[in-house]
Short mmCIF file of C-alpha atoms in Angstrom, two decimals:
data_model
loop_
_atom_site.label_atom_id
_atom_site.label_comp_id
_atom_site.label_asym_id
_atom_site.label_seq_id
_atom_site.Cartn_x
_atom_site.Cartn_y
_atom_site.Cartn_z
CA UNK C 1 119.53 125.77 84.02
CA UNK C 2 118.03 128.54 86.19
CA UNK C 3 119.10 132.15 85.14
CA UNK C 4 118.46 135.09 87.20
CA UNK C 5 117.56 138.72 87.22
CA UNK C 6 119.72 141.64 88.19
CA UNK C 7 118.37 144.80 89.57
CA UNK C 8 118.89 146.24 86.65
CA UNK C 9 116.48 143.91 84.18
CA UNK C 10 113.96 143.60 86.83
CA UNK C 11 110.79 145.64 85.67
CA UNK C 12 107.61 146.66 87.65
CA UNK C 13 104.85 144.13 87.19
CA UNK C 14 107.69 141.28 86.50
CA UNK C 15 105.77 138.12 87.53
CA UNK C 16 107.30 134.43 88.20
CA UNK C 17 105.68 131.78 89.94
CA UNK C 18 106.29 127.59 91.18
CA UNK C 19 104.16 124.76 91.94
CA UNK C 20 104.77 122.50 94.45
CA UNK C 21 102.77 118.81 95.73
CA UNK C 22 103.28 119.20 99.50
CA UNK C 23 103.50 115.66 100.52
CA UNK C 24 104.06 113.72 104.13
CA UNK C 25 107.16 113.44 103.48
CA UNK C 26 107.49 117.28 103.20
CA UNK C 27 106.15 117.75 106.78
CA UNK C 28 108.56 115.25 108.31
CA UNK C 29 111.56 117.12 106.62
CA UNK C 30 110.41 120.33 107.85
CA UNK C 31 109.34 119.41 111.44
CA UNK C 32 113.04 117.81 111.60
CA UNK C 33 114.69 120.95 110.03
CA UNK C 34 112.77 123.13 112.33
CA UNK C 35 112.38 121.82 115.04
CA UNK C 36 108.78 122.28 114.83
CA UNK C 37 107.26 118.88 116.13
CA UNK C 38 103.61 120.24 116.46
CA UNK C 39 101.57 117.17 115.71
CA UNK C 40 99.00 118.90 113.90
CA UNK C 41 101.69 118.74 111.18
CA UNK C 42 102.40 115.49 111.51
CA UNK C 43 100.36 112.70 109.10
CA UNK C 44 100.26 109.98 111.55
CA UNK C 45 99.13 112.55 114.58
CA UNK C 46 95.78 113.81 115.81
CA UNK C 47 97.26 116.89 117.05
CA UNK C 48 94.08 118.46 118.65
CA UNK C 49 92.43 115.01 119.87
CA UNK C 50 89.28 115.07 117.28
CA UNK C 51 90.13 111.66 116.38
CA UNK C 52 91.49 112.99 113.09
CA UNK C 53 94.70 112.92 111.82
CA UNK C 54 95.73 116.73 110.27
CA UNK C 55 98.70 117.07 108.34
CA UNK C 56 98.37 120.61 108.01
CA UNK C 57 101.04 122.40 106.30
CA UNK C 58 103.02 124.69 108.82
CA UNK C 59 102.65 128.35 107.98
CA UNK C 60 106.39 128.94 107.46
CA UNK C 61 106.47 125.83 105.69
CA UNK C 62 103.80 127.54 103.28
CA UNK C 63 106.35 130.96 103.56
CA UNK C 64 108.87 129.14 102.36
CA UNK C 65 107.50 128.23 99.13
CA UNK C 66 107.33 131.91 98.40
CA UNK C 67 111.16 131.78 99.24
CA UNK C 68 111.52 129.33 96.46
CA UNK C 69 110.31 131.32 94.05
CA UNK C 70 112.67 134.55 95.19
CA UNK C 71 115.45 132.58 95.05
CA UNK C 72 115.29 130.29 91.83
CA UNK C 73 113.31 132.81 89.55
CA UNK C 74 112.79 136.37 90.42
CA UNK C 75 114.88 137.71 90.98
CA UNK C 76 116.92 134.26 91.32
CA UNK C 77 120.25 133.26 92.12
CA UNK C 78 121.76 135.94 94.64
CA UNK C 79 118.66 136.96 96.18
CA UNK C 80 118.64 138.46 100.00
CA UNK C 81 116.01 138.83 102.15
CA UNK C 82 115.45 142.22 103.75
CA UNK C 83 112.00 142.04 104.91
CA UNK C 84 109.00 139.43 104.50
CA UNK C 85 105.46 139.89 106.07
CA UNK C 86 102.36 137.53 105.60
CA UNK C 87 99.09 137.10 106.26
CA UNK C 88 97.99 133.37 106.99
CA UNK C 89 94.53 132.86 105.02
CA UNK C 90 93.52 129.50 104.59
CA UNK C 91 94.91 125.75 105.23
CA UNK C 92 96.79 123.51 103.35
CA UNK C 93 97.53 120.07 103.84
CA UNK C 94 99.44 117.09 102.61
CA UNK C 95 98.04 116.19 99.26
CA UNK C 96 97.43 119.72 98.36
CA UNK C 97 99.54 121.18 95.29
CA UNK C 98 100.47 124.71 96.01
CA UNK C 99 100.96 127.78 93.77
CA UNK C 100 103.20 129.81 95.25
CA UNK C 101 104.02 133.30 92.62
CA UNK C 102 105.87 137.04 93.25
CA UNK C 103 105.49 140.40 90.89
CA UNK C 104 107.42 142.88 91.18
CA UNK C 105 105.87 146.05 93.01
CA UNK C 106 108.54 148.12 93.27
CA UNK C 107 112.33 149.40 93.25
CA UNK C 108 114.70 151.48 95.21
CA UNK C 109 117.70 152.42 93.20
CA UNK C 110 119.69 153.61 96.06
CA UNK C 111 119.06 150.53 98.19
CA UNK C 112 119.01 148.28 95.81
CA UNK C 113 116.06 146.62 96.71
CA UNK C 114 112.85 145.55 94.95
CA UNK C 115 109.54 145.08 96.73
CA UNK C 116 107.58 142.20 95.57
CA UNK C 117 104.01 140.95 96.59
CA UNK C 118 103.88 137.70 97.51
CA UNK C 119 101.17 135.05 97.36
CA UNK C 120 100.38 131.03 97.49
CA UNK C 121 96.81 129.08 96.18
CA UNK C 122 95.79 126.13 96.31
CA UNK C 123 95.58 124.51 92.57
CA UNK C 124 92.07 122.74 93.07
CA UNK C 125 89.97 125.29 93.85
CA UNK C 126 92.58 128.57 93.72
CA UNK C 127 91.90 129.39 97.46
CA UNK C 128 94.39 131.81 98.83
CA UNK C 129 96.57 130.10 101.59
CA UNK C 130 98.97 133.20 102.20
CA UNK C 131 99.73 136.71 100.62
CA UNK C 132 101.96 139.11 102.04
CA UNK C 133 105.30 141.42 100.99
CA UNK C 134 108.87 140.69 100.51
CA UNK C 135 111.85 143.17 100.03
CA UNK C 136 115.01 142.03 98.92
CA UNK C 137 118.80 142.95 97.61
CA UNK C 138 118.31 141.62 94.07
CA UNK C 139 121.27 140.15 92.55
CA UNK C 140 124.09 142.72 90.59
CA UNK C 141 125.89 140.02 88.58
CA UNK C 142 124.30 137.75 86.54
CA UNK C 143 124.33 134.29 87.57
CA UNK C 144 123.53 130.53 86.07
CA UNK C 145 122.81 127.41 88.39
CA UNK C 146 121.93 123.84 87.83
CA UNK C 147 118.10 123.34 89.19
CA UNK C 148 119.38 119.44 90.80
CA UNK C 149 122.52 120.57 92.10
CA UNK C 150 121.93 119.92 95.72
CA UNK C 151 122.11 115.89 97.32
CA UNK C 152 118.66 114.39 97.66
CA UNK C 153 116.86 113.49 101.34
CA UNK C 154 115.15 109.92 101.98
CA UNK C 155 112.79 110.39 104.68
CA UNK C 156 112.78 107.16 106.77
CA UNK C 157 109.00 106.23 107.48
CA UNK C 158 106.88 103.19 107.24
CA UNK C 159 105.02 104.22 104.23
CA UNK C 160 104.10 100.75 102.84
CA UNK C 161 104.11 99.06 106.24
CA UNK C 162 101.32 101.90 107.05
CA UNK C 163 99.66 100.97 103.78
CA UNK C 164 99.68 97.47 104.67
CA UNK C 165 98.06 97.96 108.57
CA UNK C 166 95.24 100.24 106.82
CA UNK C 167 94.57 97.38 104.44
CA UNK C 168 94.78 94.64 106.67
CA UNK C 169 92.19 97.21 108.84
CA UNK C 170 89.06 95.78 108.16
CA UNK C 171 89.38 92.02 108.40
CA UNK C 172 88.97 90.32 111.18
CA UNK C 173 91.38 89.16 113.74
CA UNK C 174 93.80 86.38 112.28
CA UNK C 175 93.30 83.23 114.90
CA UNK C 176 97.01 82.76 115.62
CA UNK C 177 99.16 80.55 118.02
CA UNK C 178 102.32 82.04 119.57
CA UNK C 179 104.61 79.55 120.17
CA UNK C 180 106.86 80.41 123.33
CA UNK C 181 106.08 83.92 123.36
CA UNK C 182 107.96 83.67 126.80
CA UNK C 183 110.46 87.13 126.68
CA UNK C 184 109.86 90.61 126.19
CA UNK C 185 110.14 90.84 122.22
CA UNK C 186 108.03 88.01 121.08
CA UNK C 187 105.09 88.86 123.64
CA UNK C 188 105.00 92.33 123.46
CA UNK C 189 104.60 92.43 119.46
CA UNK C 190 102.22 89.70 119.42
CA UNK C 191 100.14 91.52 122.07
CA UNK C 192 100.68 94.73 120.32
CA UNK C 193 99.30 92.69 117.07
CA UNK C 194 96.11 91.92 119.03
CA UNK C 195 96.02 95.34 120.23
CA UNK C 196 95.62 96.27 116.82
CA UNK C 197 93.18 93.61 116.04
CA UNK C 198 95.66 92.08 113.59
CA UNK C 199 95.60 88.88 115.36
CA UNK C 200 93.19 86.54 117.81
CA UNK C 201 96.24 84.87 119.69
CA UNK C 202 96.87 81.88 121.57
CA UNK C 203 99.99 81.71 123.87
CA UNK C 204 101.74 78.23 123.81
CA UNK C 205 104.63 77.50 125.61
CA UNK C 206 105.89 78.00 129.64
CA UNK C 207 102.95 79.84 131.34
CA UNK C 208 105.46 80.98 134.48
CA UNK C 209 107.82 82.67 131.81
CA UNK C 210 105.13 84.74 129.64
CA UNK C 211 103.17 85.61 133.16
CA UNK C 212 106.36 86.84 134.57
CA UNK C 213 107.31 88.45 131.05
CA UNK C 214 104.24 90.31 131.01
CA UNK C 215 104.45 91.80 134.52
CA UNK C 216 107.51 93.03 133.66
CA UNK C 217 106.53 95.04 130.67
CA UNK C 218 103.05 96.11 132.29
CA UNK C 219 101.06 93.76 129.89
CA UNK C 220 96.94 92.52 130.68
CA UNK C 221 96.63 89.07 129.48
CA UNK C 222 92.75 88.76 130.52
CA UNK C 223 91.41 86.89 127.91
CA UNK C 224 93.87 85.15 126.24
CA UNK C 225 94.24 81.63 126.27
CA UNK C 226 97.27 80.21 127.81
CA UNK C 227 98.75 76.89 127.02
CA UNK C 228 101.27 75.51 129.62
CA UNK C 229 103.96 73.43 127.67
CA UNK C 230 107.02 73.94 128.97
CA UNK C 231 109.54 72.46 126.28
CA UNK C 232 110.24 74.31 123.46
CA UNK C 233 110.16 71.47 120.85
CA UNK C 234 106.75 70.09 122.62
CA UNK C 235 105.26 73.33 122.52
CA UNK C 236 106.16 73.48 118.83
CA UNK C 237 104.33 70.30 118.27
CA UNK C 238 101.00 71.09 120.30
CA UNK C 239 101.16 74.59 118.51
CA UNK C 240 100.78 72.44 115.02
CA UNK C 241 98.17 70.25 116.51
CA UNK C 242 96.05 73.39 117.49
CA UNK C 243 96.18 74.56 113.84
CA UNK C 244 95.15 70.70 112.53
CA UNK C 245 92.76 70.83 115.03
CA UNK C 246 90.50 73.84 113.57
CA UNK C 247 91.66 76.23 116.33
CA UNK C 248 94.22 78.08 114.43
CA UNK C 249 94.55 80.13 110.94
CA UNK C 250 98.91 80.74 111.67
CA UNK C 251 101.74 80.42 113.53
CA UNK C 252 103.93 83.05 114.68
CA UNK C 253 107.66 82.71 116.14
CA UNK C 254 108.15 83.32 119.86
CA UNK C 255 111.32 83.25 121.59
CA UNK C 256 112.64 79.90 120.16
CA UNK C 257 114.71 78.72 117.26
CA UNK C 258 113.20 78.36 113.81
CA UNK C 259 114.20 75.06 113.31
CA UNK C 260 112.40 74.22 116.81
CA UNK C 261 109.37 75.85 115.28
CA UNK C 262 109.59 74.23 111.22
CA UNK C 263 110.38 70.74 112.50
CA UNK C 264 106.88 69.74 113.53
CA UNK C 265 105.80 71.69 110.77
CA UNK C 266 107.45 69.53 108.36
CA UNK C 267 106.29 66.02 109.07
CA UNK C 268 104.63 63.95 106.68
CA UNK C 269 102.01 62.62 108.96
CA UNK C 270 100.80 65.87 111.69
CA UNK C 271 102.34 68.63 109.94
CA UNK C 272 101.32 71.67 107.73
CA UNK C 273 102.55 70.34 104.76
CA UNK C 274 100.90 72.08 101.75
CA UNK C 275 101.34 71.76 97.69
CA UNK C 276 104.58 73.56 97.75
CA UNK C 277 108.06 73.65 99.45
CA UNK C 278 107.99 76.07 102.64
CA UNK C 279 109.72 79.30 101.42
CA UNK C 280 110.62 82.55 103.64
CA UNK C 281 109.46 86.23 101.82
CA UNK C 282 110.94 89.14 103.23
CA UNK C 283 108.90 91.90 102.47
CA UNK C 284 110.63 95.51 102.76
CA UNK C 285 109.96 98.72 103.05
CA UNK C 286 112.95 100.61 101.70
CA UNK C 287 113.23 104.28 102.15
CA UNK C 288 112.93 106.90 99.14
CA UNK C 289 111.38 103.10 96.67
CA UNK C 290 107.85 103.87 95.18
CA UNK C 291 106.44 100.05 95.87
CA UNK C 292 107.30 97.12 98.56
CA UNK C 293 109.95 95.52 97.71
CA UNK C 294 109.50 91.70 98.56
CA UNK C 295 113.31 89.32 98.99
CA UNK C 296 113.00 85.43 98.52
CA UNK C 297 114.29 83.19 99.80
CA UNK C 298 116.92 84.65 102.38
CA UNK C 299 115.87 82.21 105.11
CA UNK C 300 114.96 78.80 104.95
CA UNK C 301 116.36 77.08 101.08
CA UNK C 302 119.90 77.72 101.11
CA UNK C 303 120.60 75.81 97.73
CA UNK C 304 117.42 75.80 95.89
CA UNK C 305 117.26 73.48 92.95
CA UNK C 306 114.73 74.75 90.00
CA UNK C 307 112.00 72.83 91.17
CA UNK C 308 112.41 74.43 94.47
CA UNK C 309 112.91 78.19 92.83
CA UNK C 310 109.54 77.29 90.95
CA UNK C 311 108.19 77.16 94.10
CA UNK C 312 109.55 79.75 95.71
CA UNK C 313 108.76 82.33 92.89
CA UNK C 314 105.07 81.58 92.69
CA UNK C 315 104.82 82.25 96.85
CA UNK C 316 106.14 85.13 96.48
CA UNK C 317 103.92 86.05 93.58
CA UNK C 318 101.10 84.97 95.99
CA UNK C 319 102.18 87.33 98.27
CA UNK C 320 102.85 90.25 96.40
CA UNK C 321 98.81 89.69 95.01
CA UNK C 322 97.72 89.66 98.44
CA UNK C 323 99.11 92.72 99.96
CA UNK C 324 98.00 94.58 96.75
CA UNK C 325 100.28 93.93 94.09
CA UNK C 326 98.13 93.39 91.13
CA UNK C 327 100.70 91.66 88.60
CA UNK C 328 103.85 91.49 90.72
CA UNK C 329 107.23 92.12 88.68
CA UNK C 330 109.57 89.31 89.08
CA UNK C 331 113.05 89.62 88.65
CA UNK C 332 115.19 86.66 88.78
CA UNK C 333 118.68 87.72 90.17
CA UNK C 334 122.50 86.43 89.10
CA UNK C 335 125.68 88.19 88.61
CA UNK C 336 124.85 88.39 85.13
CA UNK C 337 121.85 89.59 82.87
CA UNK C 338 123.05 87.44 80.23
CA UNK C 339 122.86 84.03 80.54
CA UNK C 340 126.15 82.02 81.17
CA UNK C 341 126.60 78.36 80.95
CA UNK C 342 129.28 78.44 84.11
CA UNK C 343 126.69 80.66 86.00
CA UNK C 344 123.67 78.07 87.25
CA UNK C 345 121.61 80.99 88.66
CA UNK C 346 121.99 82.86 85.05
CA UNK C 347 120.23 79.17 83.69
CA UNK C 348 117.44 79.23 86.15
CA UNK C 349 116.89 82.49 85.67
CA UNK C 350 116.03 81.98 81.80
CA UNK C 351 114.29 78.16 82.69
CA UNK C 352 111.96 79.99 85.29
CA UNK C 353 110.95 83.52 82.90
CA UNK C 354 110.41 81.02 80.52
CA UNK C 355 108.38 78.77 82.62
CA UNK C 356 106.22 81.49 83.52
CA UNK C 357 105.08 82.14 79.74
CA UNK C 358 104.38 79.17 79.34
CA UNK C 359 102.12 78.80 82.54
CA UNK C 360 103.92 76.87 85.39
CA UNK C 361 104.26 79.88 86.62
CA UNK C 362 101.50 82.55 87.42
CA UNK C 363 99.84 85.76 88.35
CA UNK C 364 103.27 88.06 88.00
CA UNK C 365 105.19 88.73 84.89
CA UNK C 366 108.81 87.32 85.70
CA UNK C 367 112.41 88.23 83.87
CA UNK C 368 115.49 86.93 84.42
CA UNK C 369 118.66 86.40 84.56
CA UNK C 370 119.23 89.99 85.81
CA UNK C 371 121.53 91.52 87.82
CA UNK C 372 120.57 93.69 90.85
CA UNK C 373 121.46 96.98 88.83
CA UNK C 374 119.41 96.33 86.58
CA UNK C 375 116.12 94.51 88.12
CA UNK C 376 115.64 97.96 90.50
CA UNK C 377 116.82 100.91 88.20
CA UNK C 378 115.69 102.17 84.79
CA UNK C 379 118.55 103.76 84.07
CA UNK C 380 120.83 100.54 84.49
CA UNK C 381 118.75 98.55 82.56
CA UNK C 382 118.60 101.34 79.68
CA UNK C 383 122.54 101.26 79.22
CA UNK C 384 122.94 97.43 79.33
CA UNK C 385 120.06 97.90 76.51
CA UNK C 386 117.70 95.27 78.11
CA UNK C 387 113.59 95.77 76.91
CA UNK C 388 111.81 94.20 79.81
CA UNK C 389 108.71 95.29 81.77
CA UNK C 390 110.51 94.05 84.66
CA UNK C 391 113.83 95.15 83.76
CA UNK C 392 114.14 98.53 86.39
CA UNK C 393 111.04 98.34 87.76
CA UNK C 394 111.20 95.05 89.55
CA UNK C 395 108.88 94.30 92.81
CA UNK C 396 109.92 90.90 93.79
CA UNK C 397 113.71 90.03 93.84
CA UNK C 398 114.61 85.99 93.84
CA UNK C 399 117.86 85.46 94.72
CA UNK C 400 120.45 82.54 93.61
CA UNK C 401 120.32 81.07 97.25
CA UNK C 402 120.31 81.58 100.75
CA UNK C 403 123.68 83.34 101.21
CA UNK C 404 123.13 85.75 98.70
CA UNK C 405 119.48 86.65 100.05
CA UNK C 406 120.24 86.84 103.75
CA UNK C 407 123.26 89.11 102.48
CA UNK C 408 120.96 91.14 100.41
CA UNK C 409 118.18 91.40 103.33
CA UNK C 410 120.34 93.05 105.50
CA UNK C 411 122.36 95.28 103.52
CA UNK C 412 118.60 97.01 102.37
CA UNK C 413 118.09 96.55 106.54
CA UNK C 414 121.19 98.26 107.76
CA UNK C 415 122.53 99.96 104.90
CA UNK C 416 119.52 101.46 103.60
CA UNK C 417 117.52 101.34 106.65
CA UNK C 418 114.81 98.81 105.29
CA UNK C 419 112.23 97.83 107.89
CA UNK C 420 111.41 94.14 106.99
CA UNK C 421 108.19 91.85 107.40
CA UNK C 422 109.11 88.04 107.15
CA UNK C 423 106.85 85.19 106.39
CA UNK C 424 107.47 81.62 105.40
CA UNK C 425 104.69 80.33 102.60
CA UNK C 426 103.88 76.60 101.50
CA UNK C 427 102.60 75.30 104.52
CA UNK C 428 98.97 75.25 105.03
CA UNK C 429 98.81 78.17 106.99
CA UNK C 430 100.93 80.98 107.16
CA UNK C 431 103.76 81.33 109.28
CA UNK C 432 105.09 84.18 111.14
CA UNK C 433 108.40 84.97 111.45
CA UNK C 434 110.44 87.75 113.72
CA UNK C 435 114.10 88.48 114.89
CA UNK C 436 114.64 89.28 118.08
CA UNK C 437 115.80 92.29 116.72
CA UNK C 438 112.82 93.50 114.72
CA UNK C 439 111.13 96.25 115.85
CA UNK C 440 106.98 97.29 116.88
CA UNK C 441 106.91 98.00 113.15
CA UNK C 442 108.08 94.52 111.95
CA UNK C 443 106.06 92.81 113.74
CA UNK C 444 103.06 94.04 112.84
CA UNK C 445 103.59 94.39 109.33
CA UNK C 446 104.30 90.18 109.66
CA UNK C 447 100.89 89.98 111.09
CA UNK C 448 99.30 92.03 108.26
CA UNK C 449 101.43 90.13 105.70
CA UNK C 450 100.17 87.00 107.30
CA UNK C 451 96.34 88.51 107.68
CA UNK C 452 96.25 89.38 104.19
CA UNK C 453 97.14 86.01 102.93
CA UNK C 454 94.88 84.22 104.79
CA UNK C 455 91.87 85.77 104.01
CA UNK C 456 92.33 86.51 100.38
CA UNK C 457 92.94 82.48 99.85
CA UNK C 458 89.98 82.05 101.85
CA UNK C 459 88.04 84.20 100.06
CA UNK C 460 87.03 86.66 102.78
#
């Protein structure tokens, strides 16, 4: 509860003061609240072309902290602004935490106004960022308020997919063919992938269609290798060959149908056939969530027996590890977090936690059977009483079956805005996989995914 101060307790030399961590996040609210798109603000803009990227603080962004503290604290609830002046000092930028603190300088008894100097540091090194003056009305009645009254904002930004291109930064391009990259989708992501040095591609499929694709989005394609196979399900196979062959570390989806693309894939004799069962990992980035949040298998097993589901948790493990996950949190999803003898997910979901300590399973700790509630919030797993380091907290999410996955997917796509990076494990290589609907974002994100795989397996 915050409590305020009327004009009439309010004493000279009175003193309150707030911190606040001004995060990214913080900047992006304010520019859109504003209206203040100045990139120098921005943290993904080099807003005076130094090659850095700023994220300075905006000045009245800065003010407003002082506004904070006039309006929760001293005086408080009830506060109005008559006059504010400041004087601009130093910088502050994303990352910094910010002191921002008001004493009481003066009254006027026939106004009923109170002058106040104002002032905001820096924590770290207590450099001044602003001081100036404020006079206000301070409040006549006294008044109570809840501090976490007001709704909370989710900024919508690729935080994790941005964490995922700076990883996938330094490595070197991933040697990948493009299999009928032959509309406008498909071959401007994977060239926007090799623009980012993400991938080394090689274009397979009809060489008339990605030519005249290309002139129609204004795209070079000097120096990459065209392959003229016209056929979809031909180009599929000589895509496969090209990986058997050496020439290739992945495949990624063009503008074909994935079962076009998987069927070559799959066969016994000239495929990519690894140890495991091919398994699709969706991995998100969900607004306002602290971590990726990685959804298997919502595309390619749509009834996975436990053998499968064995499979299909330890890829995703494998790809949680590789995009930075250290001990990936496994939570083994059914309707239940009890397990039921007419629920068969609730059964797997006990047989595979259970395989995992004993060590068929490995590198993630893995729970289960838990229901959705309960694998992604604290507080939901507190009330059903469940004592679980994966219980709330849960990274990777394996669902019953395809249905309930590809449901899932695109309720944290559409619903909750998710941005999603899709890859399909088990082969020998990994394989890249876009909708025609996913965006710049998406796509590159896949690549990383993909990147990041490869070359921690290969030990580069």
């Amino acid at each position: 509860m915050l409590e305020n101060h009327t004009f009439d307790e309010l004493n000279i030399g009175d003193r309150s003061e707030l911190r606040r961590l001004c995060t990214a996040d913080d900047l992006i609210v304010f520019a859109n609240v504003s209206g203040n798109h100045n990139p120098m603000h921005l943290h993904d803009e080099d807003g005076d072309g130094d090659g850095e990227k700023e994220a300075i603080c905006p000045g009245m962004f800065v003010g407003s902290l002082v506004s904070a503290v006039l309006g929760n604290v001293l005086p408080g609830a009830g506060t109005l602004y008559r006059s504010q002046s400041f004087e601009f000092l130093n910088r502050a930028s994303a990352g910094d935490e910010l002191i921002s603190s008001v004493e009481v300088t003066g009254k006027d008894a026939a106004a009923g106004t109170v002058t106040l100097r104002t002032e905001v540091r820096r924590v770290s090194d207590d450099l001044p960022i602003l001081s100036g003056e404020a006079v206000v009305e301070a409040p006549k009645a006294k008044l109570k308020q809840r501090a976490s009254d007001l709704p909370g904002l989710i900024v919508q930004r690729h935080r994790h997919f941005e964490a995922l291109l700076e990883r996938a930064a330094p490595l070197p391009a991933l040697r990948t063919v493009v299999v009928c990259p032959e509309e406008e989708n498909s071959l401007g992501g994977a060239l926007l992938a090799r623009k980012h040095s993400l991938i080394d591609p090689i274009f397979v499929g009809d060489a008339g269609k990605i030519a005249e694709t290309a002139r129609a989005i204004g795209a070079d394609l000097t120096g990459v290798e065209v392959i003229d196979v016209p056929d979809h399900a031909l180009a599929a196979v000589r895509s496969v060959a090209l990986v058997n062959e050496g020439r290739a570390d992945a495949l990624m989806k063009g503008h074909l149908h994935t079962d076009e693309l998987l069927r070559p894939t799959l066969d016994k004799d000239k495929g990519l056939r690894g140890r495991r069962r091919f398994t699709h990992v969706f991995v998100m980035d969900v607004p306002g969530l602290a971590h990726p949040l990685l959804v298997t298998d919502a595309a390619i097993n749509i009834t996975p027996d436990l053998k499968t589901k064995v499979d299909i948790v330890q890829n995703a493990i494998d790809v949680a590890i590789s995009i930075g996950i250290e001990e990936p949190k496994v939570g083994i999803l059914s309707a239940v977090e009890t397990v039921n003898p007419a629920i068969p997910s609730s059964i797997d979901a006990a047989l595979l936690s259970k395989m995992a300590e004993r060590g068929q399973i490995t590198g993630g700790l893995v729970d289960g059977p838990l229901a959705m509630d309960n694998a992604v919030d604290m507080a939901a797993a507190r009330t059903k009483g469940i004592v679980s380091p994966v219980a709330g907290r849960a990274e990777v999410l394996v669902v019953p079956g395809l249905d309930a996955g590809n449901m899932l997917a695109k309720q944290l796509t559409y619903i909750s805005h998710a941005e999603a990076a899709g890859v399909v494990m088990g082969a020998k290589v990994p394989i890249i996989l876009n909708s025609r609907a996913d965006d710049e974002m998406s796509r590159l994100a896949s690549c990383a995914v993909a990147a990041l795989h490869h070359f921690r397996m290969i030990g580069a």
